[in-house]
CSV table of C-alpha atoms (C1' of nucleotides) in Angstrom, one decimal:
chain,number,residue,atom,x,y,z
A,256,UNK,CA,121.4,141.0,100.3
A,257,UNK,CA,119.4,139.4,103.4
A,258,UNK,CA,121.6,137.4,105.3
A,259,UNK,CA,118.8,135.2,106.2
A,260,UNK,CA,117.4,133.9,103.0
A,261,UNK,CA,120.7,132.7,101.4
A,262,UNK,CA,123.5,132.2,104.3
A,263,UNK,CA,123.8,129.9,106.4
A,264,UNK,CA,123.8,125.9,106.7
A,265,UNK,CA,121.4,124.9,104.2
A,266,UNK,CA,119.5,126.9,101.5
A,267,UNK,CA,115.9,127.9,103.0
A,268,UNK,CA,114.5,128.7,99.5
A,269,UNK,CA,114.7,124.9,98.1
A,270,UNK,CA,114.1,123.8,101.7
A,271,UNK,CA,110.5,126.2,101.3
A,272,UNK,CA,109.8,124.9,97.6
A,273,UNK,CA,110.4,121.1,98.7
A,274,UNK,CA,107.8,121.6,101.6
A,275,UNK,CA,105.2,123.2,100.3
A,276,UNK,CA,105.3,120.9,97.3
A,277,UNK,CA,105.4,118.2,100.0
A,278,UNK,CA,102.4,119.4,101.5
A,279,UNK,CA,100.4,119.7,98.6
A,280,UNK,CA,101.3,115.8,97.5
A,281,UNK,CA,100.0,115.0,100.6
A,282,UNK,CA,96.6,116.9,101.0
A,283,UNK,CA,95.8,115.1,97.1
A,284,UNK,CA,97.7,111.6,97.4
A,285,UNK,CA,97.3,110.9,100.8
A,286,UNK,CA,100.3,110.5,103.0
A,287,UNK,CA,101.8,107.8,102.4
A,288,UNK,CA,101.8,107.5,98.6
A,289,UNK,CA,103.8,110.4,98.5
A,290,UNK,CA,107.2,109.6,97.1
A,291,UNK,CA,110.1,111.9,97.4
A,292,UNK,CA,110.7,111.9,93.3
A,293,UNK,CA,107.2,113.2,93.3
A,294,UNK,CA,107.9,115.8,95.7
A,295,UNK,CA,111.3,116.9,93.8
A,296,UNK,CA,109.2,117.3,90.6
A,297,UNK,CA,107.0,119.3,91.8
A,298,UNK,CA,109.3,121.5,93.9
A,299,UNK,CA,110.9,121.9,90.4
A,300,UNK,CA,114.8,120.5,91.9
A,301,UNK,CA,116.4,117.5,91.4
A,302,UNK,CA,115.7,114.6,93.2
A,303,UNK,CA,118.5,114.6,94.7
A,304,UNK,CA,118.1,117.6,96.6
A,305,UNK,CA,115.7,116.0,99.3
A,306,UNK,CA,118.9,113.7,100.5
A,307,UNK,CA,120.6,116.8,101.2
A,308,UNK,CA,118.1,119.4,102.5
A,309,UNK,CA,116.1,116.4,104.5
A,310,UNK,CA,117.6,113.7,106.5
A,311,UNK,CA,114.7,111.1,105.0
A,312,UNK,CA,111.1,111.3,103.6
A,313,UNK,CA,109.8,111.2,107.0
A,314,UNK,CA,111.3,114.2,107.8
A,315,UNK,CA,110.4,116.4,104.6
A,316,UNK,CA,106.8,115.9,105.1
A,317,UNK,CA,106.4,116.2,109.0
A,318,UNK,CA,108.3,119.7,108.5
A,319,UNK,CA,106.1,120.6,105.8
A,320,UNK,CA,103.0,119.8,107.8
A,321,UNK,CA,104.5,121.6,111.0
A,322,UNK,CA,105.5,124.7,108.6
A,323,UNK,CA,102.0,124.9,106.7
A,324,UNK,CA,100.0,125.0,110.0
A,325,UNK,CA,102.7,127.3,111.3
A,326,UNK,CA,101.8,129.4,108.4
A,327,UNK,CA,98.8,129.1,108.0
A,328,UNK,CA,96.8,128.8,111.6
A,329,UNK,CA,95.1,132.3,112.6
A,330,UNK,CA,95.6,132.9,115.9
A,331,UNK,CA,95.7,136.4,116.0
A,332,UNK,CA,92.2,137.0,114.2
A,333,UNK,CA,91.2,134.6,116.8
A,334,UNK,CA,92.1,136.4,119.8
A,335,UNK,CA,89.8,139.6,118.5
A,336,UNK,CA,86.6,137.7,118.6
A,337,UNK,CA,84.1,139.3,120.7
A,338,UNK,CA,81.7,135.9,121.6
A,339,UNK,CA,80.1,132.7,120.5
A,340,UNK,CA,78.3,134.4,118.0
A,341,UNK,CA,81.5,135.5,116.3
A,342,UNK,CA,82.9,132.6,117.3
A,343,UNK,CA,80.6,130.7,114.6
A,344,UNK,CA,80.8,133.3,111.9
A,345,UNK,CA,84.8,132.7,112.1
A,346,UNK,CA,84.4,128.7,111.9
A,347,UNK,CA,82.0,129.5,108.9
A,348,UNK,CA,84.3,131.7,107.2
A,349,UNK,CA,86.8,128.9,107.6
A,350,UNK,CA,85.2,126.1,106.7
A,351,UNK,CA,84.1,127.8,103.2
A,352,UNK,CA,87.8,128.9,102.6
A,353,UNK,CA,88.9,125.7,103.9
A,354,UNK,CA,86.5,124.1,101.3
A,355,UNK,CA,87.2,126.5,98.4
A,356,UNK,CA,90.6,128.4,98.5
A,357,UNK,CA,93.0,126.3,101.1
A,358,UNK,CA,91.6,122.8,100.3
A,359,UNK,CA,95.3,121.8,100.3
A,360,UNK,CA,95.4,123.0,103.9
A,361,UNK,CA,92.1,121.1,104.8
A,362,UNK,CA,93.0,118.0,103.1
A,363,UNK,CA,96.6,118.4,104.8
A,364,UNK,CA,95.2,118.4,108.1
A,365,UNK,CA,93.0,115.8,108.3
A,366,UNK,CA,96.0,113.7,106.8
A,367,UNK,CA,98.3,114.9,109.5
A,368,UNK,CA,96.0,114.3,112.2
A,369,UNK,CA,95.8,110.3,111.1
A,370,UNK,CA,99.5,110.3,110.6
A,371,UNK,CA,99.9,111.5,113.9
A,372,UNK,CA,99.5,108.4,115.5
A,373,UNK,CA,102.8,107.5,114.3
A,374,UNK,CA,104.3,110.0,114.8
A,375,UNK,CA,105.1,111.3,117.8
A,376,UNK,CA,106.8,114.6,117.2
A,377,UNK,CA,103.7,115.4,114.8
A,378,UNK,CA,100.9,113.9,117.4
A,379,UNK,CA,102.6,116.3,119.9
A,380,UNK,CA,102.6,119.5,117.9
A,381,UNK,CA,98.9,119.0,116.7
A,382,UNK,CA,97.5,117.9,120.3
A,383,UNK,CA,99.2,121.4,121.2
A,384,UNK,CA,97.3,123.4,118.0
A,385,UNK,CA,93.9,121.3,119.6
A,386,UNK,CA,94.8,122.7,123.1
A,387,UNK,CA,95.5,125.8,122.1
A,388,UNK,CA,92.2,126.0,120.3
A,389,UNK,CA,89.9,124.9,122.8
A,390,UNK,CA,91.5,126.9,125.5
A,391,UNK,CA,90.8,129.8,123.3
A,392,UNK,CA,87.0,128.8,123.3
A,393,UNK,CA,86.9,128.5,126.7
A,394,UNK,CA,87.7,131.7,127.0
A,395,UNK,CA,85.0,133.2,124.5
A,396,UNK,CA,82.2,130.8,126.5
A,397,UNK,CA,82.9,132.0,129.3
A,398,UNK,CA,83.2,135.6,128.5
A,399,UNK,CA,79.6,135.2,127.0
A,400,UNK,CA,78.3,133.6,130.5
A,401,UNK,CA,79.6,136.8,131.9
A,402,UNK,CA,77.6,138.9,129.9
A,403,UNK,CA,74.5,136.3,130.2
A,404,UNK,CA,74.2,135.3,126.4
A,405,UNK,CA,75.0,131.5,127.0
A,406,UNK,CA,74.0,129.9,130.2
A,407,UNK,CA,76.2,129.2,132.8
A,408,UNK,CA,75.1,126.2,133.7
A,409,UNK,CA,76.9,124.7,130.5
A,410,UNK,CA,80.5,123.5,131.1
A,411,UNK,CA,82.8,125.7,129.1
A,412,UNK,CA,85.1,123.3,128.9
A,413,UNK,CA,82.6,121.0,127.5
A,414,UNK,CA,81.1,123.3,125.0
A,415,UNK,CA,84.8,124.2,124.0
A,416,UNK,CA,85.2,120.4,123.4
A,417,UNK,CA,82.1,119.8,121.4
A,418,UNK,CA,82.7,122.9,119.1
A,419,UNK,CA,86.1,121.9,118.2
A,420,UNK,CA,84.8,118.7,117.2
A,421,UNK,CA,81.4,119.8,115.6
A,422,UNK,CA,84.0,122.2,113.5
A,423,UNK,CA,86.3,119.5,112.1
A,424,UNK,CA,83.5,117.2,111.8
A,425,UNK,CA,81.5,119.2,109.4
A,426,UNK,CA,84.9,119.7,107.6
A,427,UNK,CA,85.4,116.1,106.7
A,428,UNK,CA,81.6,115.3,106.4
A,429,UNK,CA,82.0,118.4,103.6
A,430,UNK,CA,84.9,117.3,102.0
A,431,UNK,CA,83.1,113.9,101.8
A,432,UNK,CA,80.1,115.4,100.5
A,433,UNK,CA,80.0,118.6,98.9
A,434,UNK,CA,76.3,119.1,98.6
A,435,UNK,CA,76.8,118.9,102.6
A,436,UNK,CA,74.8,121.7,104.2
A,437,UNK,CA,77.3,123.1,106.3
A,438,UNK,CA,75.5,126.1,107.0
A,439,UNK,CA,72.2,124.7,107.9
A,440,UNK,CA,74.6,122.4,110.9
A,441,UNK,CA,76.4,125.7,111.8
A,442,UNK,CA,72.6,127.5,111.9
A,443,UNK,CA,71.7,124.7,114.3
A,444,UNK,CA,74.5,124.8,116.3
A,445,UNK,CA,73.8,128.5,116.6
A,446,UNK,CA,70.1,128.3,117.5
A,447,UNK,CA,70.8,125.2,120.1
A,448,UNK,CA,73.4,127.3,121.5
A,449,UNK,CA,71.1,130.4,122.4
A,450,UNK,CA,67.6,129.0,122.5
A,451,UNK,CA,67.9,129.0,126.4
A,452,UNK,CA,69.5,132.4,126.6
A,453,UNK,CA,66.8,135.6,127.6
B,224,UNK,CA,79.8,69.9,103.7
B,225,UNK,CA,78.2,73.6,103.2
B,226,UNK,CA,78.0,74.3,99.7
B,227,UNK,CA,78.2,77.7,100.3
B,228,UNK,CA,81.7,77.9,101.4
B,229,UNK,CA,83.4,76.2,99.1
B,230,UNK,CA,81.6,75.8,96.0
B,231,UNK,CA,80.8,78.3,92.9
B,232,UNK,CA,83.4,80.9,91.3
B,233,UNK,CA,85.9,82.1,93.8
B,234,UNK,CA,86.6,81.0,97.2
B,235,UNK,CA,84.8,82.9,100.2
B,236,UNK,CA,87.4,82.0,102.3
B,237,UNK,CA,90.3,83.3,101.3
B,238,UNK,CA,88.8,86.6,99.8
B,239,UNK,CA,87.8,86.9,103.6
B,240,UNK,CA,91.1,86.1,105.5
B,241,UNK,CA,92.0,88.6,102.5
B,242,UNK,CA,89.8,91.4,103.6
B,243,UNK,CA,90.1,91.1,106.8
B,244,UNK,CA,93.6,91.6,107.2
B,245,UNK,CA,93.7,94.6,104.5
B,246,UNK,CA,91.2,96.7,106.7
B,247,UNK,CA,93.0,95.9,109.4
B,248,UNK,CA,96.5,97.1,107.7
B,249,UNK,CA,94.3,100.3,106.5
B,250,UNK,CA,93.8,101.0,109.9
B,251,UNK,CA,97.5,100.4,111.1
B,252,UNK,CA,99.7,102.1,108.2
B,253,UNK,CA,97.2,104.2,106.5
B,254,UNK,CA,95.5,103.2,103.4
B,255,UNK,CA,98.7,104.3,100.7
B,256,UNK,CA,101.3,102.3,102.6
B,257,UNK,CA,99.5,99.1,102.3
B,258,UNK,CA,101.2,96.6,100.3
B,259,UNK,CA,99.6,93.3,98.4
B,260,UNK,CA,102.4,91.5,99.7
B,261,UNK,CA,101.8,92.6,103.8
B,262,UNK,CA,98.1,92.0,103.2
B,263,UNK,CA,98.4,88.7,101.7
B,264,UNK,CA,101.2,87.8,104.9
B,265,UNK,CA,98.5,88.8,107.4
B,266,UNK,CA,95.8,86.8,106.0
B,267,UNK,CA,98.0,83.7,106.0
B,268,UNK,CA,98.0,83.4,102.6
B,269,UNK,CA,100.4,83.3,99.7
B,270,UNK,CA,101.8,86.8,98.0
B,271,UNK,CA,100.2,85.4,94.5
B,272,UNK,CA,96.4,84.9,95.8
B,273,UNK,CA,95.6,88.6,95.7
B,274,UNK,CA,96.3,88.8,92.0
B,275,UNK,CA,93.7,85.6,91.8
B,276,UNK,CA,91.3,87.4,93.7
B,277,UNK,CA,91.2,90.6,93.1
B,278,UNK,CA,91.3,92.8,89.6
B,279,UNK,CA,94.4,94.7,92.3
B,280,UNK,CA,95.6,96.5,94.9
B,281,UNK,CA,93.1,99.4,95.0
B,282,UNK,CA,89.2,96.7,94.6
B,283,UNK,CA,90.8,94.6,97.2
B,284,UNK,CA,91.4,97.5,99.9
B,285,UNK,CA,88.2,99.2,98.2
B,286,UNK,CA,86.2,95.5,99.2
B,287,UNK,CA,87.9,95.2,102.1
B,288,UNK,CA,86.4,98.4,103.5
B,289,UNK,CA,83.4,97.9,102.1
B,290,UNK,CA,83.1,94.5,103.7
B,291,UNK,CA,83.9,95.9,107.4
B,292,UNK,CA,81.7,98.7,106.7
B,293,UNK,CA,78.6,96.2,105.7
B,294,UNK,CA,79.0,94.2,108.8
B,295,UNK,CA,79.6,96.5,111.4
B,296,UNK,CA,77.4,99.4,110.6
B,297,UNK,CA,74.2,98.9,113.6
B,298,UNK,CA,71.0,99.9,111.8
B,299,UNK,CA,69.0,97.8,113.9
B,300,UNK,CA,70.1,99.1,117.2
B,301,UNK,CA,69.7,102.4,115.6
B,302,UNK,CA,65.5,102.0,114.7
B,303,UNK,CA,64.9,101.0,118.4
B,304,UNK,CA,66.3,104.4,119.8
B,305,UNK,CA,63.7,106.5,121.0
B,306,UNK,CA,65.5,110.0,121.0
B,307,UNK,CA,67.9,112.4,121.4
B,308,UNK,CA,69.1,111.6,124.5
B,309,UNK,CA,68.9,107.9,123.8
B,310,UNK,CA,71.3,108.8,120.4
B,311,UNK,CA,73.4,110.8,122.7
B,312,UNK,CA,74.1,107.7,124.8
B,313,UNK,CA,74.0,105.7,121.9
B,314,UNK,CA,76.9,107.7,120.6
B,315,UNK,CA,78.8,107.6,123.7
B,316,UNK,CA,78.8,103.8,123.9
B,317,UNK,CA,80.2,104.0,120.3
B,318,UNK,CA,82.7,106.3,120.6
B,319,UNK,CA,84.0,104.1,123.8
B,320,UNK,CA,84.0,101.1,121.8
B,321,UNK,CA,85.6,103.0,118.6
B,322,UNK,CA,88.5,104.3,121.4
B,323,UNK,CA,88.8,100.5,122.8
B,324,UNK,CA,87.9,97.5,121.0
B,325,UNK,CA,87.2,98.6,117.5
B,326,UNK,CA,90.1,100.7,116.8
B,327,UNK,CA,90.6,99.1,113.6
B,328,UNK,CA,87.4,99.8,112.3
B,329,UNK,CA,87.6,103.3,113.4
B,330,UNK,CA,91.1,104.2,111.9
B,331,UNK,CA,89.5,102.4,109.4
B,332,UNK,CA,86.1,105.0,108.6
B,333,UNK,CA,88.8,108.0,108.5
B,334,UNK,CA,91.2,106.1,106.3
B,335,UNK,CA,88.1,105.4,103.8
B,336,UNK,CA,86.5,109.2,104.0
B,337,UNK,CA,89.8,110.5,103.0
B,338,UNK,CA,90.6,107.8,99.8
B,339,UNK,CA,87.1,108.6,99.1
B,340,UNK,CA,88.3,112.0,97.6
B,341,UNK,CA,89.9,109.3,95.2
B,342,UNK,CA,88.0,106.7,94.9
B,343,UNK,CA,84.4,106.9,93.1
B,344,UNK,CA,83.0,104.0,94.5
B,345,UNK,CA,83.9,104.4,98.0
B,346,UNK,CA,83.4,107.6,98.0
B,347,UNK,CA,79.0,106.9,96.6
B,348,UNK,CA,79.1,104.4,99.8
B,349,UNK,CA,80.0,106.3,102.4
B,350,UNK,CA,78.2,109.6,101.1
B,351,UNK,CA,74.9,107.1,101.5
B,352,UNK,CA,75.9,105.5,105.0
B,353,UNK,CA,76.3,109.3,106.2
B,354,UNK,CA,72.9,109.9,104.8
B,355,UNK,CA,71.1,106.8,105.9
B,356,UNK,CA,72.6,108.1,109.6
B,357,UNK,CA,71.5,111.9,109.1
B,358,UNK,CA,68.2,110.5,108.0
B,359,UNK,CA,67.6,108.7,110.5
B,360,UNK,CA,69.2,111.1,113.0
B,361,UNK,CA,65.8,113.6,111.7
B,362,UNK,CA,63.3,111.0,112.5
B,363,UNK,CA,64.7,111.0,116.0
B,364,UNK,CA,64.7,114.8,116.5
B,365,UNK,CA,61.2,115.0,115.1
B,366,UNK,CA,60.3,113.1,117.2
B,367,UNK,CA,61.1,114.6,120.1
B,368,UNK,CA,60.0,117.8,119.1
B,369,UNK,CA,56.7,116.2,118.3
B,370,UNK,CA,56.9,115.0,122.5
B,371,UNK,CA,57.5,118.5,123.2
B,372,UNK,CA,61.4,117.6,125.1
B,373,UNK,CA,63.2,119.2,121.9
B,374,UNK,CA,62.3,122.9,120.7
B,375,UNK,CA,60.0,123.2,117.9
B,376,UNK,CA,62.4,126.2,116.7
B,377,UNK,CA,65.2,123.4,115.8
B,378,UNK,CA,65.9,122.7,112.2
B,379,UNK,CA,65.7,118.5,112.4
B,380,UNK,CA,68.1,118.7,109.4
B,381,UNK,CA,70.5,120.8,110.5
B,382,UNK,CA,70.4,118.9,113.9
B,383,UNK,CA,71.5,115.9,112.5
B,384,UNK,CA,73.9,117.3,110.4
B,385,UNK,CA,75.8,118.8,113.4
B,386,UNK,CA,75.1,115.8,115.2
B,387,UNK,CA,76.6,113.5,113.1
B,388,UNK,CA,79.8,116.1,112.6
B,389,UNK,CA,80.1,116.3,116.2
B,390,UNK,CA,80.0,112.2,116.6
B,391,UNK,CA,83.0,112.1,114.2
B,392,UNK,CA,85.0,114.7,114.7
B,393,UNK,CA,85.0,113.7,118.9
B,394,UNK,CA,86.2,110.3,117.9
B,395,UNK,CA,89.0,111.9,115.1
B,396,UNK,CA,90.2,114.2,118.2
B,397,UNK,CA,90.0,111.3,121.0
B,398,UNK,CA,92.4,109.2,118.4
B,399,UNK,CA,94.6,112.5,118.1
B,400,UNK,CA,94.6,113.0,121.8
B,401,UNK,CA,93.2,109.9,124.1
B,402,UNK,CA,93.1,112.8,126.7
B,403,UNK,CA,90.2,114.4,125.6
B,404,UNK,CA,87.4,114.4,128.0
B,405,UNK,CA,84.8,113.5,125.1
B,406,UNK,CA,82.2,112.6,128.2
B,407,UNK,CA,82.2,116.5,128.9
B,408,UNK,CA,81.8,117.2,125.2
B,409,UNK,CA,78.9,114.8,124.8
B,410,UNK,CA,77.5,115.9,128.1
B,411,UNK,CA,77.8,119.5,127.3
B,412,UNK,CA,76.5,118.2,123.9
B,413,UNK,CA,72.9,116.9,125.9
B,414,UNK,CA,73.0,120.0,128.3
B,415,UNK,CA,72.8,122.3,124.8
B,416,UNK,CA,70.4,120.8,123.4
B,417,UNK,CA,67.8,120.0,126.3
B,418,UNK,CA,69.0,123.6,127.7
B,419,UNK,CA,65.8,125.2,126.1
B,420,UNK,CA,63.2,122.2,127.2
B,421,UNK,CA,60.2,123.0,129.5
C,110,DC,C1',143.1,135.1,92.4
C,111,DT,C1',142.4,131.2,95.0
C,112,DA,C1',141.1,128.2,98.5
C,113,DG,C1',137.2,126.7,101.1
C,114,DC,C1',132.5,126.1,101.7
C,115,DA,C1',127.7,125.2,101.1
C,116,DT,C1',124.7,123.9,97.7
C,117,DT,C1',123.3,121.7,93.4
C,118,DT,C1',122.8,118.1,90.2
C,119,DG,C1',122.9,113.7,87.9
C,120,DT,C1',123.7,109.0,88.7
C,121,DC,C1',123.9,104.6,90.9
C,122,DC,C1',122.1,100.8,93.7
C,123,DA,C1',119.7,97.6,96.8
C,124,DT,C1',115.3,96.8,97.8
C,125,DA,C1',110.2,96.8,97.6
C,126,DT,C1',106.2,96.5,95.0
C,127,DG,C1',102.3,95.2,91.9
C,128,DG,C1',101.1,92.1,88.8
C,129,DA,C1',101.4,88.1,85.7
C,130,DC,C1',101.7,83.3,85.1
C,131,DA,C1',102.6,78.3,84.9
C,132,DA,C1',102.7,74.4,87.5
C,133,DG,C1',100.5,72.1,91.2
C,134,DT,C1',96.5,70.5,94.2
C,135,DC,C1',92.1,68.9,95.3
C,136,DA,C1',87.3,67.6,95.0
C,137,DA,C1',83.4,66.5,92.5
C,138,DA,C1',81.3,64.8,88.2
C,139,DT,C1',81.5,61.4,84.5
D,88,DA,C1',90.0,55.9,87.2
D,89,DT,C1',89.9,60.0,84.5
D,90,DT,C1',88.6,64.3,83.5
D,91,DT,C1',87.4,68.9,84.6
D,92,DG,C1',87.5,73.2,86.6
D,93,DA,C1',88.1,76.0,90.5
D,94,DC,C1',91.5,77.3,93.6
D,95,DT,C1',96.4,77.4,95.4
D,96,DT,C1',101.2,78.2,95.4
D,97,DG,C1',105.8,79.7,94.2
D,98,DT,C1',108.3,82.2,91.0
D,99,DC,C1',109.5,85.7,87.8
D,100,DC,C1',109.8,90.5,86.0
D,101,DA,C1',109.4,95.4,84.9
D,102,DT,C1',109.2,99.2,87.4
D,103,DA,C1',109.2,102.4,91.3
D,104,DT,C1',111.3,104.0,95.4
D,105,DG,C1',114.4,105.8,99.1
D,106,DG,C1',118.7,106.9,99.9
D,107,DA,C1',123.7,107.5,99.0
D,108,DC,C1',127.3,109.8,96.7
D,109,DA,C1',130.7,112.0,93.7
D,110,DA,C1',131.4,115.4,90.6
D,111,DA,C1',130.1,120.0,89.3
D,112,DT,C1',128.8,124.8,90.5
D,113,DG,C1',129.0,129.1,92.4
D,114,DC,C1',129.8,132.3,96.0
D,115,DT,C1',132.8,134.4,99.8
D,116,DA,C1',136.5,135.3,102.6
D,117,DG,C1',141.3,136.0,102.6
DNA sequence: CTAGCATTTGTCCATATGGACAAGTCAAAT
DNA sequence: ATTTGACTTGTCCATATGGACAAATGCTAG
């Protein structure tokens, strides 16, 4: 009998059902066309229940953004890459699970990140994942101007910047257009990256 | 008198004030929370003249968009570039403008890639503006190569393909976080790229 | 066994929404 | 002046929606 999964003020299990049923309405309808009912359906529990467990529809689907990308974001994977060159293998890797697998995820994310802008406890937590991310980056670039692989006259900071965006940019372009060749952009990236290494 | 204004079936006018306000609501709320009845308030017009206008809710946000798209999209600017770096700076004065004036329209492109999961039509425009852009995005690339400032060894494709992901994904960040130094992305961007010249 | 509690469930309601429509308005053609 | 047809305006309605709530349920501590 886990004390955790069933004591307590309010029942995490149809707290967990209602977001992730949240978060998949949102990734396929768009944010705001979710409705709670839909939500509750899906979830399989009354519609009722989202009065109780949530405080408003605002609330259910900002915590089950915040719990997906809690979930769901990698960082620990992230932290054993060796270089850039890894660096773009991983973003591969994830944009073809993020356009196969997990296109809930992917959809969910881009959604969040417009919502965002009105809402600031959301715009917080994902300008924090961005940070994150790019500091990581940083790190990599600069690891690799160590070893001479990328040339130090770039701006790691900069190349962090541009990487994170060339990343989700390639995403949405994909999701826009699936005959998108993502791996012929990533290639490019890669050989523009290296062409003025030794 | 102009004839055109005010004449023939259906009155340019109003379907205007009509459009104009829905992008603009697009931008603000996100496209699923945009009612008829806030639309038709904005435009300064009664509730009832969207149903004379418009088959409903979905071809007059669908128009609307496609209406903003039509006039603001710059091919001529675009023909008179003469290369990469001249796109680079070309991007940056766009993505200032898209993070100062034309917020609208810019909340407005993310609203309109996402709904185009949804929506056929949209989604067959927008797949052809991103190609008319990546087209011409090779021409530019090519010829620089050609000049001798961009490696030879660069896919032009794949280029344009992570050029045009990087464009959007710096101004989906900037909105996310108006923090983000997207000068030292572009510039980092430029340094990449050129990094390899003679 | 029972009282107390969190949780569940079904129902109710005020409001918002999309869409339809009929009556009204206006300008040009006859 | 009258007619005609496009456009406008206000109103109506069926439905959807978010949220509240009371009654039911089930579990635990005493």
């Amino acid at each position: 009998m886990p004390e955790s999964s069933r004591r307590g003020p309010g029942s995490e299990a149809t707290r967990e059902k209602l977001n992730a049923a949240a978060a998949e309405l949102i990734g396929e309808l768009g944010w705001g066309r979710v409705t709670t009912r839909a939500v509750a359906e899906r979830a399989g529990v009354p519609h009722g229940a989202v009065s109780y467990h949530f405080r408003g529809k605002q609330e259910l689907l900002t915590e089950a953004c915040l719990a997906a990308f809690g979930n769901a974001v990698p960082f620990e994977e992230f932290a054993s890459l060796g270089g850039i060159d890894d660096l773009i293998d991983f973003i591969a890797v994830e944009l073809e699970q993020g356009l196969a697998d997990n296109t809930v995820l992917t959809r969910l994310m881009f959604e969040a990140m417009r919502e965002a802008e009105r809402d600031d406890r959301l715009r917080e937590r994902l300008q924090a994942m961005m940070a994150d991310y790019r500091q990581a980056v940083v790190t990599l670039v600069q690891a690799d101007q160590a070893r001479g692989v990328l040339s130090p006259a770039f701006s790691a900071e900069g190349v962090a910047i541009m990487l994170a965006a060339v990343g989700d940019g390639l995403l949405l372009h994909a999701l826009l257009d699936p005959g998108l060749d993502i791996r012929g952009g990533l290639t490019a990236l890669r050989t523009v990256l290296t062409a003025s290494q030794g």
